[in-house]
Coordinates of C-alpha atoms in Angstrom, one line a residue:
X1 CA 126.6 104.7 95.5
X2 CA 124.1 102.3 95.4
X3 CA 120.4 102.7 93.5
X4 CA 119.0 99.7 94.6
X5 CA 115.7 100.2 96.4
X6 CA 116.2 99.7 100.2
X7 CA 112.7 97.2 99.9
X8 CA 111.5 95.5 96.8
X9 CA 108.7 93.1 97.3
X10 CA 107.8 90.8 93.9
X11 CA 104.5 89.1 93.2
X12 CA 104.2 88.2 96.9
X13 CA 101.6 86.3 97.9
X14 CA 100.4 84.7 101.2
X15 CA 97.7 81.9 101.7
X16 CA 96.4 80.0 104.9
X17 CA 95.5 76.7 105.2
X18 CA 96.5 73.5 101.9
X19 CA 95.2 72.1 99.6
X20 CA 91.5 72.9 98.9
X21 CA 91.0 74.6 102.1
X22 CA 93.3 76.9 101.4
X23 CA 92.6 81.0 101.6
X24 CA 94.6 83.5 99.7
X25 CA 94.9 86.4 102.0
X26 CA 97.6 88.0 99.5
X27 CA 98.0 87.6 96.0
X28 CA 100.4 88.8 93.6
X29 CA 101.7 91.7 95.7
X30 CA 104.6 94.4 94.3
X31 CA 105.9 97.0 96.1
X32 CA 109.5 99.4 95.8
X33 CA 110.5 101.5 98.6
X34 CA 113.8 103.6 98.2
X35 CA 115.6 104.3 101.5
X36 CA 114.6 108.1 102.8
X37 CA 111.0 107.7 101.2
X38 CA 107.3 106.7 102.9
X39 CA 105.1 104.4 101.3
X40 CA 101.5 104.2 102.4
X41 CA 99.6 100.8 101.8
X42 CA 95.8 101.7 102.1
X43 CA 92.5 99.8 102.4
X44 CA 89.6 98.3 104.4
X45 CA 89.9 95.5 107.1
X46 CA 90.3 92.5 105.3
X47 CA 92.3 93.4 102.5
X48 CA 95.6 92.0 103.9
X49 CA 97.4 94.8 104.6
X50 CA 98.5 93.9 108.4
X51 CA 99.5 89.9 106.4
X52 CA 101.8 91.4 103.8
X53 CA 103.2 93.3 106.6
X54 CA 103.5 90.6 109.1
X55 CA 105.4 88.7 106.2
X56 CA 107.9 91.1 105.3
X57 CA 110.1 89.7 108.4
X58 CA 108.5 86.5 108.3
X59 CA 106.3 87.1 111.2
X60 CA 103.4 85.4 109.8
X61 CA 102.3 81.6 112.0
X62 CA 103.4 78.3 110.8
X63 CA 100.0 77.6 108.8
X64 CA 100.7 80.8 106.2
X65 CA 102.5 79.6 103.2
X66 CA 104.3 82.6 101.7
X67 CA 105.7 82.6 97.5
X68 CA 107.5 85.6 95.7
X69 CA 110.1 87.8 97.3
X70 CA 111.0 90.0 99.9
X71 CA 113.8 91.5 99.6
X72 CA 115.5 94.0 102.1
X73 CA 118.4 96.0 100.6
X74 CA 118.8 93.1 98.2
X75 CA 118.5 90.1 100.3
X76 CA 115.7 88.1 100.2
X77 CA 114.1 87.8 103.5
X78 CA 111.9 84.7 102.3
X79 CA 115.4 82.5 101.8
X80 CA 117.3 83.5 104.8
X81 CA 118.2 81.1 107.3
X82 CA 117.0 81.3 111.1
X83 CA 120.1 82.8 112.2
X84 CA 120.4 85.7 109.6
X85 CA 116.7 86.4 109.9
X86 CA 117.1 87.5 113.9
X87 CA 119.8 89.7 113.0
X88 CA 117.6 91.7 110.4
X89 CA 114.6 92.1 112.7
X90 CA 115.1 94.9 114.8
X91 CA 118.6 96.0 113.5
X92 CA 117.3 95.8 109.8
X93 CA 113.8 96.5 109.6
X94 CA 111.1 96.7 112.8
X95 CA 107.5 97.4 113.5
X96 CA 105.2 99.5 114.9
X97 CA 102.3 96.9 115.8
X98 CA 98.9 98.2 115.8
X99 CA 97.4 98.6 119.6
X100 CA 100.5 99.5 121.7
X101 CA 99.2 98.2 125.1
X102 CA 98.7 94.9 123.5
X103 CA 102.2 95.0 121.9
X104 CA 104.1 96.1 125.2
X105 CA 104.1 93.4 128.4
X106 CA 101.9 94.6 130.8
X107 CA 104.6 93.4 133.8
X108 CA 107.6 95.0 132.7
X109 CA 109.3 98.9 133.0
X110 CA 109.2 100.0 129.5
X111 CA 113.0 100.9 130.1
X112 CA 113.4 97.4 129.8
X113 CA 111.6 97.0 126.6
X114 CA 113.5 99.4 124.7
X115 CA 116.7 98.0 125.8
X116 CA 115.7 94.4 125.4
X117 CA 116.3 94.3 121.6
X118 CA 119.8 96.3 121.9
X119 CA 120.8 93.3 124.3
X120 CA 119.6 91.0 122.5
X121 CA 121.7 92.6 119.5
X122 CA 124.8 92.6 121.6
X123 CA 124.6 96.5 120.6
X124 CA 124.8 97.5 124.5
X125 CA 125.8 96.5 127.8
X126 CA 123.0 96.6 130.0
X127 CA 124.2 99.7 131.7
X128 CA 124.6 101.1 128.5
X129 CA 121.3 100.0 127.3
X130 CA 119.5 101.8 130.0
X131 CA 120.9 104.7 129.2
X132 CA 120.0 104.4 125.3
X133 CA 116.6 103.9 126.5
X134 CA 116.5 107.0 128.5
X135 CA 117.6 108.7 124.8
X136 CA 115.3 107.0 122.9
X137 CA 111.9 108.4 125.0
X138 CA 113.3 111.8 124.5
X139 CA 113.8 111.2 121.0
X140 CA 110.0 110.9 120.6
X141 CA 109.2 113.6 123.6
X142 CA 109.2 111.8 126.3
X143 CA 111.1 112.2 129.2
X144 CA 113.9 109.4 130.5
X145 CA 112.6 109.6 133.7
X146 CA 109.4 107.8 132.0
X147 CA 111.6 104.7 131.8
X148 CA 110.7 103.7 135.3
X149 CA 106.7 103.6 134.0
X150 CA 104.7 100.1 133.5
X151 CA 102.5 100.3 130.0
X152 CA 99.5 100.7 132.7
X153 CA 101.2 104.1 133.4
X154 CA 100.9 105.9 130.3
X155 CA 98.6 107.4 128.1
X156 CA 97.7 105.9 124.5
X157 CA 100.2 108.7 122.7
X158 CA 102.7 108.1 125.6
X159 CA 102.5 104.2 124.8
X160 CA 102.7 104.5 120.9
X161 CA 105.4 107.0 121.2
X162 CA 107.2 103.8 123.1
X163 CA 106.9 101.3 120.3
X164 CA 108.4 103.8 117.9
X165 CA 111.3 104.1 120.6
X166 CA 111.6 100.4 120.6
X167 CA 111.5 100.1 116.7
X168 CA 114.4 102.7 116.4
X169 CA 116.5 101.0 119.2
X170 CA 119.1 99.1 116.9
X171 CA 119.2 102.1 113.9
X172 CA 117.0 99.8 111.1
X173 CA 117.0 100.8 107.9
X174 CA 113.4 99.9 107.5
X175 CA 110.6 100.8 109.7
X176 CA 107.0 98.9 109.0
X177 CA 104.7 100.6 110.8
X178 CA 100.9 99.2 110.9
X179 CA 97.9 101.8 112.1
X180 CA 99.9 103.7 114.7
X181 CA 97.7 106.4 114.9
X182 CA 94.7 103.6 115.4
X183 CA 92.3 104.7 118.6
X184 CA 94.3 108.3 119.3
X185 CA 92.4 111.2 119.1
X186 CA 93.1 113.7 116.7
X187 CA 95.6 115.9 118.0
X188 CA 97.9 112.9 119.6
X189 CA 97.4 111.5 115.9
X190 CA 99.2 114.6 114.4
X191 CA 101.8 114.4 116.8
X192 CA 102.6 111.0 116.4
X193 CA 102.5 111.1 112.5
X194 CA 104.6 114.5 112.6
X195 CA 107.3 112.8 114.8
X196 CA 107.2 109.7 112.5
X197 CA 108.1 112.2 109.6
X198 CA 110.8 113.9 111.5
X199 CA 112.4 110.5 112.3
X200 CA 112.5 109.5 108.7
X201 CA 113.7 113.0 107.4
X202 CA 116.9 113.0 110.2
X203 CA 117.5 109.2 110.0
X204 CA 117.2 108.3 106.0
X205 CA 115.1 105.3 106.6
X206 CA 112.4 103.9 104.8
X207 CA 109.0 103.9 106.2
X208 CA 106.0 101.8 105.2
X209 CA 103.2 102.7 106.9
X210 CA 99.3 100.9 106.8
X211 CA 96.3 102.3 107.4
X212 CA 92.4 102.9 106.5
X213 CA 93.1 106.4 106.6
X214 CA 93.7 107.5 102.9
X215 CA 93.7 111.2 104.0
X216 CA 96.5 110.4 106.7
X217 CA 98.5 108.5 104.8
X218 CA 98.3 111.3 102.2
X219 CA 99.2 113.5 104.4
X220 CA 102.4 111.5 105.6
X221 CA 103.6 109.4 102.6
X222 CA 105.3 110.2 99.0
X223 CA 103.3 107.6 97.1
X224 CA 100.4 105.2 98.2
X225 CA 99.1 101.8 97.2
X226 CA 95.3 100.8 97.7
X227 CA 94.6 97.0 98.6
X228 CA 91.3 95.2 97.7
X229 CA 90.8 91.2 98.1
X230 CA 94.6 91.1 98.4
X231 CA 95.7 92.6 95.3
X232 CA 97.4 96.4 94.6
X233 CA 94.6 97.8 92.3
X234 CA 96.0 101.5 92.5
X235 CA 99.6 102.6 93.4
X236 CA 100.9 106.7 92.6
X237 CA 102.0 109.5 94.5
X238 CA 100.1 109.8 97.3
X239 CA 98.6 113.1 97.0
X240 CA 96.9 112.5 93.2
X241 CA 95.7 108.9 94.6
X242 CA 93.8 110.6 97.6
X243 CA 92.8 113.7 95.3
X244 CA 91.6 111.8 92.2
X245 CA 92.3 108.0 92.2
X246 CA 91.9 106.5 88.8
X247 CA 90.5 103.2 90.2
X248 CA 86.8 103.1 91.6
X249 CA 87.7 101.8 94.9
X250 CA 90.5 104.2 95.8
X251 CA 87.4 107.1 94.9
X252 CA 85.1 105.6 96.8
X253 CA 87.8 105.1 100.1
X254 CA 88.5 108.4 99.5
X255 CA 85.1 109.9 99.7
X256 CA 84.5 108.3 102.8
X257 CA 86.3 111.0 104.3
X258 CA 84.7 114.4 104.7
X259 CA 86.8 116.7 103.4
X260 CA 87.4 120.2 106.2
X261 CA 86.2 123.4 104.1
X262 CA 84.2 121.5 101.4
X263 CA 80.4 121.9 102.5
X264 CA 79.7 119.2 100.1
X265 CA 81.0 116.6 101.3
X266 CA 80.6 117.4 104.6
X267 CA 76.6 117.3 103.9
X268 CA 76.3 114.3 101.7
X269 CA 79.4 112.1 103.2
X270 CA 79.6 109.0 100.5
X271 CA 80.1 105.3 101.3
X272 CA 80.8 101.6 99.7
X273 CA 78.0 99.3 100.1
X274 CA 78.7 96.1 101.1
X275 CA 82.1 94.6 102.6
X276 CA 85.2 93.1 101.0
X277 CA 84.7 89.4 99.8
X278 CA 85.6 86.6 102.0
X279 CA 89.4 85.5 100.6
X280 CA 87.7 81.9 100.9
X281 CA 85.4 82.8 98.2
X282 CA 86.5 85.6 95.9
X283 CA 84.1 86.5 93.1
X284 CA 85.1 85.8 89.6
X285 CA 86.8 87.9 87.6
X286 CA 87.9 91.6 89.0
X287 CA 86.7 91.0 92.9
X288 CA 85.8 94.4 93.4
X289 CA 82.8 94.0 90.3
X290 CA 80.3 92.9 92.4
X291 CA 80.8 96.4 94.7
X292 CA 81.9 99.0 91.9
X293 CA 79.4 101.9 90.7
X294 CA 81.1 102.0 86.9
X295 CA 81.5 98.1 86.6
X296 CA 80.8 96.8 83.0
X297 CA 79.8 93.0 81.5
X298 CA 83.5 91.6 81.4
X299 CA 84.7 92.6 85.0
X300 CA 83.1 89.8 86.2
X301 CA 84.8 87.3 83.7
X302 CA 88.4 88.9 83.6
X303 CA 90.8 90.4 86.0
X304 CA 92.4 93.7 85.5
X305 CA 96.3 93.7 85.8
X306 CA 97.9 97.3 87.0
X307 CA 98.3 99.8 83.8
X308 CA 99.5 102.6 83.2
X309 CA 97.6 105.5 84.7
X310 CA 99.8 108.3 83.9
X311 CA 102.0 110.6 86.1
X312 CA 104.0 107.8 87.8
X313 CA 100.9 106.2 88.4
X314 CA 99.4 102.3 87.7
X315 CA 95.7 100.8 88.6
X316 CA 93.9 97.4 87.6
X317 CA 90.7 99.0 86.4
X318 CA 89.1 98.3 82.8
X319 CA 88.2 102.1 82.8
X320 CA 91.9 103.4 83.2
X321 CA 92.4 105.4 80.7
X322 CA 88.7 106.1 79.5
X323 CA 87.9 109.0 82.2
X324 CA 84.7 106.7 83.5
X325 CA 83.6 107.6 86.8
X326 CA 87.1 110.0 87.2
X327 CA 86.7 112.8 89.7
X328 CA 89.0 114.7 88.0

């Protein structure tokens, strides 16, 4: 039996544009999923969480130049040629895209979207498509009868719990699945991220799954990685990153998020100043410095690289190690 990882991604990085116009959206990305397992990937707008995504099946438009690799139960998806690389998306490894109604088409029976990718496949005759559609809505609770619906039809849950049908139509290994909770209210949000468990549980697939949320994704993944200016500066279990990151940006994400049951931070919610940096002009040195409570006189001259943070954990923080700032 194999112990490969079912998704290893190595010093990945993505950047728009040539020459000096050129904007690094990613930079020096590393990530391991095992089949079976969740990995959260965490972090404000901007931080290129929904670009790394995108480029894990080479998704990304013709002005994104993409280094490093990608590579899907050993196979690098970066190298592969046209023809192999529409065989792996869908039956290999699919996405949930954030904002179902803008990911479905408005004009078709969503019957016909779920079955599109098994036909394209050759997985299914079209009779027998229809019918695995019909399966696939009650998979994730909805009734085959709903098959019949336009996107217009259903309700934001009902939508989202059609683009996890669609992503599970050809049995991938590997589902990507970016903010699929994003605009639900609470209690659809639960359902949806409890079915997304179940499905990974029965199926053994891998799941990578992006969001803002850190106290969702703690919630739903075995270990997390926090984004900043396109770098991984924390990555650990998911519940000890949410609890007590060791990097001052995974606290202060963290603390955004009023905690239920703890007055405190219900009364004195705690923010981030400012906004990430603009890729075109990163700050020198560690590009969270100019932002960080705990920063000292050499963050702005040097980068941090990930270190050891104990516990199966890593983060790129001068302080690792020192206790400065910890909540712990």
């Amino acid at each position: 039996m194999s112990t490969r990882p079912l998704l290893e991604v190595r010093n990945l990085s993505v950047t728009y544009g040539s020459g000096a116009a050129a904007v690094p959206a990613v930079r020096g990305v590393d990530l391991t999923l095992p089949a079976g397992r969740k990995l959260g990937v965490a972090g404000e707008s901007g931080c290129g969480k929904s670009t790394m995504a995108l480029a894990l099946l080479r998704l990304l438009p013709a002005s994104a130049r993409t280094t490093g690799e990608i590579l899907l139960d050993g196979e690098d998806v970066l190298t592969m040629k046209w023809g192999r690389l529409r065989a792996v998306r869908w039956a290999g490894a699919s996405i949930v895209f954030q904002g179902a109604m803008h990911s479905l088409n408005a004009v078709r029976r969503i019957g016909d979207q779920i079955a599109e990718p098994l036909l394209v496949h050759g997985r299914a005759t079209p009779a027998a498509a229809r019918s695995r559609a019909g399966e696939l809505l009650e998979h994730v609770g909805l009734p085959a009868a709903r098959a019949a619906a336009y996107p217009h039809e259903l309700s934001g849950g009902q939508r989202q719990r059609v683009m996890i049908a669609m992503a599970l139509a050809c049995d991938p290994r590997l589902i990507v699945a970016d903010e699929p909770t994003t605009a639900l209210d609470v209690m659809i949000q639960a359902q949806i991220l409890r079915l997304i468990e179940r499905l990974v549980a029965e199926q053994d697939i891998g799941l990578l799954m992006i969001s803002h949320d850190l106290a969702v994704l703690a919630d739903t993944c075995d270990r997390l990685a926090v984004m900043y200016a396109g770098r991984v500066v924390e990555e650990g279990p998911a519940k000890a990153v949410y609890e007590a990151a060791a990097h001052p940006y995974g606290r202060a994400l963290s603390a955004a998020f009023p905690r239920i049951g703890d007055p405190a931070s219900r009364r004195a919610p705690r923010g981030l100043p400012g906004d990430p940096p603009d890729p075109a002009g990163l700050p020198g040195g560690c590009a969270f410095h100019p932002r960080c409570p705990v920063a000292v006189e050499g963050c702005a001259e040097r980068d941090q690289e990930l270190r050891d943070a104990g516990a199966g954990r890593r983060a790129a923080c001068v302080h690792v190690g020192t206790q400065v700032g910890s909540t712990s």
